[in-house]
Short mmCIF file of C-alpha atoms in Angstrom, two decimals:
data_model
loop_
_atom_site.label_atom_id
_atom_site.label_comp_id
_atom_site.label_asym_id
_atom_site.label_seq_id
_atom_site.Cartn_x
_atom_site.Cartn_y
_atom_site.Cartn_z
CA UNK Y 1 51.73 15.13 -38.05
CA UNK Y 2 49.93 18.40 -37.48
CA UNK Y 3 52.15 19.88 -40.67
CA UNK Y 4 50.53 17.02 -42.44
CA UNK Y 5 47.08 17.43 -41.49
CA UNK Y 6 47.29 21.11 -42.14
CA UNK Y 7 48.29 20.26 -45.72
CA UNK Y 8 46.14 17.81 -46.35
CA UNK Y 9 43.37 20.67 -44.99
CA UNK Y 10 44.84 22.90 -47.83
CA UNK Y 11 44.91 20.86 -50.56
CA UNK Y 12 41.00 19.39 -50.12
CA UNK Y 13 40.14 23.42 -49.77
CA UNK Y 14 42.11 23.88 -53.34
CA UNK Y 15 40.55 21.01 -54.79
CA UNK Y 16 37.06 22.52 -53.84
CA UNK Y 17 37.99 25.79 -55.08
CA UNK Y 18 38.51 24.79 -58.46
CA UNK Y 19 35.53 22.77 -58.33
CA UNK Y 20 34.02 25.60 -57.81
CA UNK Y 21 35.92 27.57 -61.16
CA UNK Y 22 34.66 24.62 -63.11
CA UNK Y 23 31.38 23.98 -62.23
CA UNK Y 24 30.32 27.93 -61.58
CA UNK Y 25 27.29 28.12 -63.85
CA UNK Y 26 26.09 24.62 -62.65
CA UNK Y 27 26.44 26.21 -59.09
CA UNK Y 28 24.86 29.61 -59.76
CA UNK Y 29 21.69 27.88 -61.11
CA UNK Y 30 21.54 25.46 -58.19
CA UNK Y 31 21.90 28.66 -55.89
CA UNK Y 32 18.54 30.12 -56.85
CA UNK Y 33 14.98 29.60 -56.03
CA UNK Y 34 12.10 29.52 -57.57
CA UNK Y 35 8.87 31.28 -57.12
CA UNK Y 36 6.24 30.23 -55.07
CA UNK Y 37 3.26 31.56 -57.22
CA UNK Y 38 0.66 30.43 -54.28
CA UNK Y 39 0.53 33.29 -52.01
CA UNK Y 40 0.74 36.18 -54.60
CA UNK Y 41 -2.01 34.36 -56.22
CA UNK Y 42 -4.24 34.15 -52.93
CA UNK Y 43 -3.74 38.06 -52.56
CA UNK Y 44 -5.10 38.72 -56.05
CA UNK Y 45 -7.92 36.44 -55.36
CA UNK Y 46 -8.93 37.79 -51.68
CA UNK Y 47 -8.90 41.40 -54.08
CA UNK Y 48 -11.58 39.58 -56.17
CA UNK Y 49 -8.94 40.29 -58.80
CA UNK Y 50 -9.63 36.82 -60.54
CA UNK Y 51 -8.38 37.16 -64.36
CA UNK Y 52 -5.07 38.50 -63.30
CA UNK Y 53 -5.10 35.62 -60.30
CA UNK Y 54 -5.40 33.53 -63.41
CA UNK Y 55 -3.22 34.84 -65.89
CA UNK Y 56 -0.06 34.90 -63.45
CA UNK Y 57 -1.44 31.11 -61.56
CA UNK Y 58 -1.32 30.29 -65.16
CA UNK Y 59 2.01 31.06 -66.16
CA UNK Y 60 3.71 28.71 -63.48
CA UNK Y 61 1.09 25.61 -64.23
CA UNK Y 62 3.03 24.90 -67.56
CA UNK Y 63 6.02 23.80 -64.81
CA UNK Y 64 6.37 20.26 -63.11
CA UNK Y 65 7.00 21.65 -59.67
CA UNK Y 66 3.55 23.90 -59.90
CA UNK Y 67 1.33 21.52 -61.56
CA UNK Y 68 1.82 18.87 -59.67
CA UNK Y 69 0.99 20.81 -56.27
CA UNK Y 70 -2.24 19.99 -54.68
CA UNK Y 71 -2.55 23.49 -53.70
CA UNK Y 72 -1.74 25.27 -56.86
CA UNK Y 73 -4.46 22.65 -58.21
CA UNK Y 74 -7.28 23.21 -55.75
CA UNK Y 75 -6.71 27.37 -56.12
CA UNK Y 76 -6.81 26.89 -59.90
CA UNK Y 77 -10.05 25.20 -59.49
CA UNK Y 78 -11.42 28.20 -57.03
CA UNK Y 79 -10.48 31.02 -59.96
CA UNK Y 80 -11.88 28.20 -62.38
CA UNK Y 81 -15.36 28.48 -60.36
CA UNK Y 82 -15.34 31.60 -59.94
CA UNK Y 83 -15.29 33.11 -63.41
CA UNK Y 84 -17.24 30.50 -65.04
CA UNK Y 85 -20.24 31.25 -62.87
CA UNK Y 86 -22.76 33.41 -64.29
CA UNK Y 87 -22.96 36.49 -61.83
CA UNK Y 88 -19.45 36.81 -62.24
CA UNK Y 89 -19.74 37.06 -66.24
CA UNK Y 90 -22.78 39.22 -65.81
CA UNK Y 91 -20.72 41.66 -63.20
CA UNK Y 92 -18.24 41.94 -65.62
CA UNK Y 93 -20.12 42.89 -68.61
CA UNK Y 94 -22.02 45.32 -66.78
CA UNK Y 95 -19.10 46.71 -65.89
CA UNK Y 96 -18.10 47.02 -69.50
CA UNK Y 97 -21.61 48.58 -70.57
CA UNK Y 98 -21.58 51.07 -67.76
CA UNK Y 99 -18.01 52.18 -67.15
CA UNK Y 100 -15.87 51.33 -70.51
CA UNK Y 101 -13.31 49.20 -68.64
CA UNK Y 102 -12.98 45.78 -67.17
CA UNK Y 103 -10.22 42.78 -66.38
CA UNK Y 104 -12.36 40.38 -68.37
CA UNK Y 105 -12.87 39.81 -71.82
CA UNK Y 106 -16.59 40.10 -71.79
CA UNK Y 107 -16.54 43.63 -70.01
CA UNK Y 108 -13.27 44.67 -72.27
CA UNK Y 109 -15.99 43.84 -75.80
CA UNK Y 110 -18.23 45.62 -74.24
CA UNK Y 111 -16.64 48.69 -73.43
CA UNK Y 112 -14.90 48.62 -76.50
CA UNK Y 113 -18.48 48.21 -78.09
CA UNK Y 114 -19.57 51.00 -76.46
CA UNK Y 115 -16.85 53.35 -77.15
CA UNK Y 116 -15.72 52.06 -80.90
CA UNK Y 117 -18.25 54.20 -82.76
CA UNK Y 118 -18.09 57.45 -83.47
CA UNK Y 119 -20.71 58.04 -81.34
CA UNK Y 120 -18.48 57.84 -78.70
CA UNK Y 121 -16.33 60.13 -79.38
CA UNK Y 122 -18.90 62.62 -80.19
CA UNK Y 123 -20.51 62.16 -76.43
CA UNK Y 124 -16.52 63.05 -74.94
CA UNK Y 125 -16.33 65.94 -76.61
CA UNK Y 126 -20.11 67.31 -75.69
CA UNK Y 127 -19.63 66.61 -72.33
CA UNK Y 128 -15.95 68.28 -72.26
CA UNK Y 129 -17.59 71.21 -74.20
CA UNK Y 130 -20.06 71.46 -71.51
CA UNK Y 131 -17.45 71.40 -68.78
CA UNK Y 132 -15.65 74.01 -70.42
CA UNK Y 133 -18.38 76.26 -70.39
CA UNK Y 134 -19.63 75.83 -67.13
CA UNK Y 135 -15.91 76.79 -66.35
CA UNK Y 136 -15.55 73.33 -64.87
CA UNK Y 137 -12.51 70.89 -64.67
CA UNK Y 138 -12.11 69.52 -67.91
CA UNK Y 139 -10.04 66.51 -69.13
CA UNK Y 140 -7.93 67.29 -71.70
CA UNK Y 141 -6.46 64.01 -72.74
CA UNK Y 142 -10.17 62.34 -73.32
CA UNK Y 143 -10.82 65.23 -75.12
CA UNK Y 144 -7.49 64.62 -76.97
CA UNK Y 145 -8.46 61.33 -77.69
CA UNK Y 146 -12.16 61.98 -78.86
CA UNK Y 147 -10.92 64.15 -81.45
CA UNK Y 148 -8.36 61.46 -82.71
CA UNK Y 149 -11.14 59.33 -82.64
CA UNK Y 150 -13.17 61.78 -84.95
CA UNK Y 151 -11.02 61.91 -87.52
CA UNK Y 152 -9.65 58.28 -87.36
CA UNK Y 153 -13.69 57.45 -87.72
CA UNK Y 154 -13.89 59.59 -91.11
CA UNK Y 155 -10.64 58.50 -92.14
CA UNK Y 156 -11.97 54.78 -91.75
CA UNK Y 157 -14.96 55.83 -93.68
CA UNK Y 158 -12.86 57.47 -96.44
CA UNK Y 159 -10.37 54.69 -96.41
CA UNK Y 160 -13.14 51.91 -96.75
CA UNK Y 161 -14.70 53.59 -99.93
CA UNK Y 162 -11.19 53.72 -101.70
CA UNK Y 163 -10.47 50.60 -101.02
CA UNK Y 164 -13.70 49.32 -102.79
CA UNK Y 165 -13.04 51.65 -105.43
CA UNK Y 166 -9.49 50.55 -106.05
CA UNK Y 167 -9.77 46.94 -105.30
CA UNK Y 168 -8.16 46.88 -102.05
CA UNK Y 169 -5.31 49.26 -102.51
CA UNK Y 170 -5.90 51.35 -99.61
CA UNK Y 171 -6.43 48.45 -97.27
CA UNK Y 172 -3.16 49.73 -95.29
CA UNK Y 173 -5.01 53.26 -94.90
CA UNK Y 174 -7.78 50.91 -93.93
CA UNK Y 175 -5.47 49.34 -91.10
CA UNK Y 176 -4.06 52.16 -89.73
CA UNK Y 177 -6.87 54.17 -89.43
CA UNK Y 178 -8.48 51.34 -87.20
CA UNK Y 179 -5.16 50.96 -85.61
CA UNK Y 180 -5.82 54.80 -84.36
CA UNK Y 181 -9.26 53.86 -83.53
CA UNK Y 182 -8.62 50.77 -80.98
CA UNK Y 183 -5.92 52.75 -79.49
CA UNK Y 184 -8.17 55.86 -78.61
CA UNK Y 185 -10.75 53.36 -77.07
CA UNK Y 186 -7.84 51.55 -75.41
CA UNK Y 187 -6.66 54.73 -73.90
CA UNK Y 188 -9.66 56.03 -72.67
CA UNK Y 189 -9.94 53.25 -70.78
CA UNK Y 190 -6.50 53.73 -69.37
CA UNK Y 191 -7.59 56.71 -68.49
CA UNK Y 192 -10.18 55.91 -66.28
CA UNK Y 193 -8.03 53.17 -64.87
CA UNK Y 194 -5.58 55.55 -63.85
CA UNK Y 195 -3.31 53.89 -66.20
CA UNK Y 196 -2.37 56.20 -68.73
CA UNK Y 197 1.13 57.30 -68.12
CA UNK Y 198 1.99 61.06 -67.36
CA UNK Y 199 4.15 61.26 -70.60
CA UNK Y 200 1.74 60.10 -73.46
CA UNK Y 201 -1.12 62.17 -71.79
CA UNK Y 202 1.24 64.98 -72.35
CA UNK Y 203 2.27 63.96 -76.03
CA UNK Y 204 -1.70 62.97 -76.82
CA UNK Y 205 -2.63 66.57 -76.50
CA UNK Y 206 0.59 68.05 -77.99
CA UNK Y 207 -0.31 65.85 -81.16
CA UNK Y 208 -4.10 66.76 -81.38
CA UNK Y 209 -3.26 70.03 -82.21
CA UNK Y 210 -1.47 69.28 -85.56
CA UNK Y 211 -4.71 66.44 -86.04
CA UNK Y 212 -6.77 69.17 -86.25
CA UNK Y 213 -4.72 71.31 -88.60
CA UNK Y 214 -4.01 68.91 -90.67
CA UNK Y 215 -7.11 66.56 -90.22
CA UNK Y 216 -4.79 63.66 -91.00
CA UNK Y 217 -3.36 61.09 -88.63
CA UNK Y 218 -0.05 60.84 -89.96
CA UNK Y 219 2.17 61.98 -86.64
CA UNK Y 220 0.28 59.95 -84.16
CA UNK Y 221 0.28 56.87 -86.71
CA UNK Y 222 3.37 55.08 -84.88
CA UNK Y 223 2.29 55.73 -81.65
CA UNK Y 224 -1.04 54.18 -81.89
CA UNK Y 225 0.38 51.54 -83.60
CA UNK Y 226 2.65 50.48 -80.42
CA UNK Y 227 -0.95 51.56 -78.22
CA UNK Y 228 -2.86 48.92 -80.69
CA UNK Y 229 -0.13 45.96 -80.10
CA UNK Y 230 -0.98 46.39 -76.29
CA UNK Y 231 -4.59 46.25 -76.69
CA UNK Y 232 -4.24 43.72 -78.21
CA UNK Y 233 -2.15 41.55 -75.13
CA UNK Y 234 -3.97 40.55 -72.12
CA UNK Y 235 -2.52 42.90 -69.30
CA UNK Y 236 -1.87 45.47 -71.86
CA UNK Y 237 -2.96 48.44 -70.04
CA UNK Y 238 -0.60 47.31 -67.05
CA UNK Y 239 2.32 47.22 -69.56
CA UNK Y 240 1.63 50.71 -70.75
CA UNK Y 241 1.53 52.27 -67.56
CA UNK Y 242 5.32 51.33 -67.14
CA UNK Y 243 6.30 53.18 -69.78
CA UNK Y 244 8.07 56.11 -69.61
CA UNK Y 245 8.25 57.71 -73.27
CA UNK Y 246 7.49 56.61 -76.82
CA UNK Y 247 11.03 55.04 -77.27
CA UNK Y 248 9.69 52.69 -73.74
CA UNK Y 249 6.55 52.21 -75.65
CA UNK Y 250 8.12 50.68 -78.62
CA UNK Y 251 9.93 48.55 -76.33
CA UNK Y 252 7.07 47.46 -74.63
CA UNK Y 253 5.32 46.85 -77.52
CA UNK Y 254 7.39 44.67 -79.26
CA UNK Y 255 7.58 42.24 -75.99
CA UNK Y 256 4.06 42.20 -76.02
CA UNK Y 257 4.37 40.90 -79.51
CA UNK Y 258 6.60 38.39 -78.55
CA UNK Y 259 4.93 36.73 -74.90
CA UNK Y 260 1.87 37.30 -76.17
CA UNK Y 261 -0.56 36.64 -73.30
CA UNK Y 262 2.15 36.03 -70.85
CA UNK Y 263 4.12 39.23 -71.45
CA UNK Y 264 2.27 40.74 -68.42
CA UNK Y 265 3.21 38.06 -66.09
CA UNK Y 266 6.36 38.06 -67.13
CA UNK Y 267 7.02 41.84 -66.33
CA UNK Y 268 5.26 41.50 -63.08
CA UNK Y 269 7.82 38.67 -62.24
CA UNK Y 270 10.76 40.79 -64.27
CA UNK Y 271 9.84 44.18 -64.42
CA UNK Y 272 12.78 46.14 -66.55
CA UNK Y 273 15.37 42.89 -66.31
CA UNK Y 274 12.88 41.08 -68.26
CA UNK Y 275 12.66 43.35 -70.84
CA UNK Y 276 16.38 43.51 -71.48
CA UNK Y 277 16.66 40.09 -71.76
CA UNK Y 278 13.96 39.88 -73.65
CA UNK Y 279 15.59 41.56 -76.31
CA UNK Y 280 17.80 38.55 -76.94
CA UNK Y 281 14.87 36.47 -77.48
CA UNK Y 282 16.08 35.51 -80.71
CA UNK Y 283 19.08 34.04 -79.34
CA UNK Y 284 17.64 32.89 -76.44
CA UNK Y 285 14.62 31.47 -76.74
CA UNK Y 286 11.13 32.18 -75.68
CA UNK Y 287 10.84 29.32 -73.55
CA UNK Y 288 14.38 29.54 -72.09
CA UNK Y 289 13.26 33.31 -70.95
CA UNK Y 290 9.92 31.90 -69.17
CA UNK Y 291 11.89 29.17 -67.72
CA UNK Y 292 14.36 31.49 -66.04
CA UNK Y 293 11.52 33.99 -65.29
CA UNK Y 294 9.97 31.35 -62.52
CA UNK Y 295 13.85 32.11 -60.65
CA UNK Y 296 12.28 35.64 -60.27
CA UNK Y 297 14.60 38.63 -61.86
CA UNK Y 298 18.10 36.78 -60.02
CA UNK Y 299 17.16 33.83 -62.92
CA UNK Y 300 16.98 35.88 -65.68
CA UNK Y 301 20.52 37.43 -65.08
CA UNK Y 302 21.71 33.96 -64.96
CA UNK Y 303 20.28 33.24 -68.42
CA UNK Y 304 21.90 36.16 -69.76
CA UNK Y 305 25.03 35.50 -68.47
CA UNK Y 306 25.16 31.39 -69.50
CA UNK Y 307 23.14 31.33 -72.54
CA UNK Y 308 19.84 29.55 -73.11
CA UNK Y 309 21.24 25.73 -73.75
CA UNK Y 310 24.16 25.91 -70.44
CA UNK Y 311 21.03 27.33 -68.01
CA UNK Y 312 18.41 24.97 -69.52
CA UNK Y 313 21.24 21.88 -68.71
CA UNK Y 314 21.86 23.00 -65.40
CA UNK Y 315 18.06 23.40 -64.91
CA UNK Y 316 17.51 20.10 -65.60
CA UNK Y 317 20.01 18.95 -63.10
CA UNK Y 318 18.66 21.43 -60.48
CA UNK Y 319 15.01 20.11 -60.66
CA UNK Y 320 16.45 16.50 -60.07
CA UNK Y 321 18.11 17.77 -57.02
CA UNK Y 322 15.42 18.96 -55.47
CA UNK Y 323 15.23 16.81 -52.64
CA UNK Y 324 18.28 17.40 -50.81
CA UNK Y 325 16.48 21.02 -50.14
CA UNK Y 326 17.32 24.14 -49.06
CA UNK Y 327 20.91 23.10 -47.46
CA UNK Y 328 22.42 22.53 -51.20
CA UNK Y 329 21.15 25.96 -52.66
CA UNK Y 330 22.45 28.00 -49.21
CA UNK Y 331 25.87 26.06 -50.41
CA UNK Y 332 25.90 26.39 -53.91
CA UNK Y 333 25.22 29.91 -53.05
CA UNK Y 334 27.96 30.45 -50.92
CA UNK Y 335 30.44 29.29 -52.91
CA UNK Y 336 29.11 30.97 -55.93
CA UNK Y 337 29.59 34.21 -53.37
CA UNK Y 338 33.20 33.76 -53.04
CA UNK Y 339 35.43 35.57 -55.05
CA UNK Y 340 37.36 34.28 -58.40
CA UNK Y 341 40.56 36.12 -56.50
CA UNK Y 342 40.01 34.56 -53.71
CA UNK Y 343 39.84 30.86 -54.82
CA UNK Y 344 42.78 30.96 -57.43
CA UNK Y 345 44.95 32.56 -54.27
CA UNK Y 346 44.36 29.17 -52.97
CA UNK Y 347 44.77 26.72 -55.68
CA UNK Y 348 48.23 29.13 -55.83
CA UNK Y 349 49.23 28.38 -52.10
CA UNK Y 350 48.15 24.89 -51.94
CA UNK Y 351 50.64 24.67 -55.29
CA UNK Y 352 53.55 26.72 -52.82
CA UNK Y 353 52.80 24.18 -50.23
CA UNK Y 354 52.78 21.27 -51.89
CA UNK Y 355 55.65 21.58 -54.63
CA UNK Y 356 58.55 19.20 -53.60
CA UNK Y 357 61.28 21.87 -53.27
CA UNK Y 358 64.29 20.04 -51.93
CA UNK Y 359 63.86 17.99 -55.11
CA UNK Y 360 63.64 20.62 -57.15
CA UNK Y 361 66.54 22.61 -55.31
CA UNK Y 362 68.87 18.99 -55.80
CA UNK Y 363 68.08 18.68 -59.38
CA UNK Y 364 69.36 22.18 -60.01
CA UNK Y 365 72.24 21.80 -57.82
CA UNK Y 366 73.07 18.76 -60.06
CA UNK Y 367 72.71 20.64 -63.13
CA UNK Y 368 74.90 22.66 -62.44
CA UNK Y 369 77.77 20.28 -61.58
CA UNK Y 370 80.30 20.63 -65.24
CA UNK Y 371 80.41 17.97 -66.93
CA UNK Y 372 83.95 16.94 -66.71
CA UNK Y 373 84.10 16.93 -63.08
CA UNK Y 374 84.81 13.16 -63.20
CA UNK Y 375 87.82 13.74 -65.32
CA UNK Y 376 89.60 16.20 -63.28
CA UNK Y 377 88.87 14.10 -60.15
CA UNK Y 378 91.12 11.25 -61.88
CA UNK Y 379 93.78 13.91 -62.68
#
């Protein structure tokens, strides 16, 4: 009886383990979690940091499980409040006026108004001048930038009257000197953010030397480029403090292109595992990617390792699941934990156990019996 039970044991454990071989993808997505945006959120608001509060509260709204929360409604209200009232707005563009920078758009047009003429530019590289010859600190990298600026001002000029004069055949010199002109505002602001990465400050001033030798823009044309994509993306100047040389900022750039405004969210949920999958975007799918992203960086994998219509499925299926809780995700975990060794080793021994050897030992016996046995017995 006890032989029996102990089989019986075996063989349910082999059945589960390949269970388990089948259904592994279904069982890795049931395994993970997904992100409570709530507190994070509540931490960027008691930092009065209300667009990014917004911006990342945002991203997890366009989800069942979020928008339907009471709370996640009532602190999407708050932000709501909050940046619609009129001292915030007015805060903000001050802030714009006076210091070149700001979270919101109305500060970011105004700093950018501010710092978009060549006046601007002009003003950096007086006071730098001024610095210098007091044998003060001076910033090198504004004063980088302010002579980009210079030249990307005349060569906007220049550009503009050729392009009249040749009916719009040097609009692309038209573009890309105004691509170099955004990204010197943009990254002056960084700047005085403390956002401008080590690197690029480095390669800014390294660059400004052949600028002014050659008064043309043509060797920092690429990199602005990438800068101008960013300035373009809400969170941009977040993104571009993560990078770590020009070949990052390409990178960076071109998943900016692709989330749009959610690309900083995305790499504050991601960080460097969202950007490699994000690369297989095309096969993927943009909305597969933000899916996975609300699993944190552990959902992302997964995506890359199904495919975009196996982890969408077993999404589904997940989400209708939900109430059993947390005791089916610590399972599905924990067998998703145990090693592919480890459960065919089983299947094998249940298939030792089980196989109906003295059968299998007669039949041989009785092939192997000649076949004129019978005949010789009558002899």
């Amino acid at each position: 009886m006890i032989k029996l039970i102990a089989k019986l044991t075996l063989l349910l454990v082999a059945l589960i383990a390949i269970g388990v071989l089948w259904q592994r993808g279904q069982l890795s997505v049931l395994a993970l979690s997904r992100i409570d945006p709530v507190p994070e959120t509540r931490q960027l608001v008691e930092q009065e940091r209300y667009a990014e509060a917004h911006d990342y509260l945002a991203f997890f709204m366009d989800y069942p499980y979020v928008q339907n929360a009471p709370e996640a409604q009532a602190l999407q209200q708050e932000i709501d409040r909050v940046r619609g009232s009129f001292s915030y707005q007015a805060s903000k563009l001050g802030e714009g006026l006076f210091s070149g920078t700001s979270d919101e758009t109305i500060g970011q047009a105004a700093g950018v108004a501010t710092d978009f003429f060549v006046i601007g530019d002009l003003r950096d590289l007086t006071k730098q001048g001024i610095h210098w010859a007091r044998g003060e600190e001076t910033d090198e990298v504004i004063a980088a930038l302010a002579t980009i600026g210079v030249v990307a001002s005349a060569a906007q000029l220049a550009s503009g009257a050729a392009t009249v004069g040749t009916a719009g055949a040097a609009a692309p010199s038209v573009t890309a000197s105004t691509a170099v002109k955004v990204g010197t505002v943009t990254l002056k602001a960084a700047r005085k953010l403390g956002k401008l990465p080590p690197w690029l400050g480095k390669d800014l001033v390294k660059a400004t030397k052949t600028v002014k030798r050659t008064r043309k823009l043509d060797s920092v044309t690429e990199l602005f480029g990438n800068v101008y994509t960013l300035a373009k993306t809400r969170g941009g100047l977040t993104l571009l403090s993560k990078t770590r040389d020009a070949a990052s900022l390409e990178r960076m750039a071109r998943f900016a292109e692709t989330f749009g405004e959610h690309a900083a969210t995305l790499y504050r949920i991601g960080g460097d595992v969202a950007l490699k999958t994000a690369r297989r975007a095309g096969e993927l799918g943009q909305e597969s990617i933000k899916l996975a992203a609300t699993y944190g960086q552990l959902g992302l994998r997964t995506l890359d390792r199904l495919g975009a219509v196996k982890f969408v499925k077993y999404s589904a299926r997940a989400s209708k699941m939900t109430y059993k809780g947390d005791l089916i995700r610590l399972l599905a975990r924990w067998l998703t934990q145990l090693p592919t060794w480890a459960l065919y080793a089983v299947i094998g021994l249940a298939g030792v156990v089980w196989l109906p050897w003295r059968r299998l030992r007669g039949g041989s016996r009785h092939l192997m019996v000649p076949a004129n046995a019978g005949q010789h017995a009558a002899a």
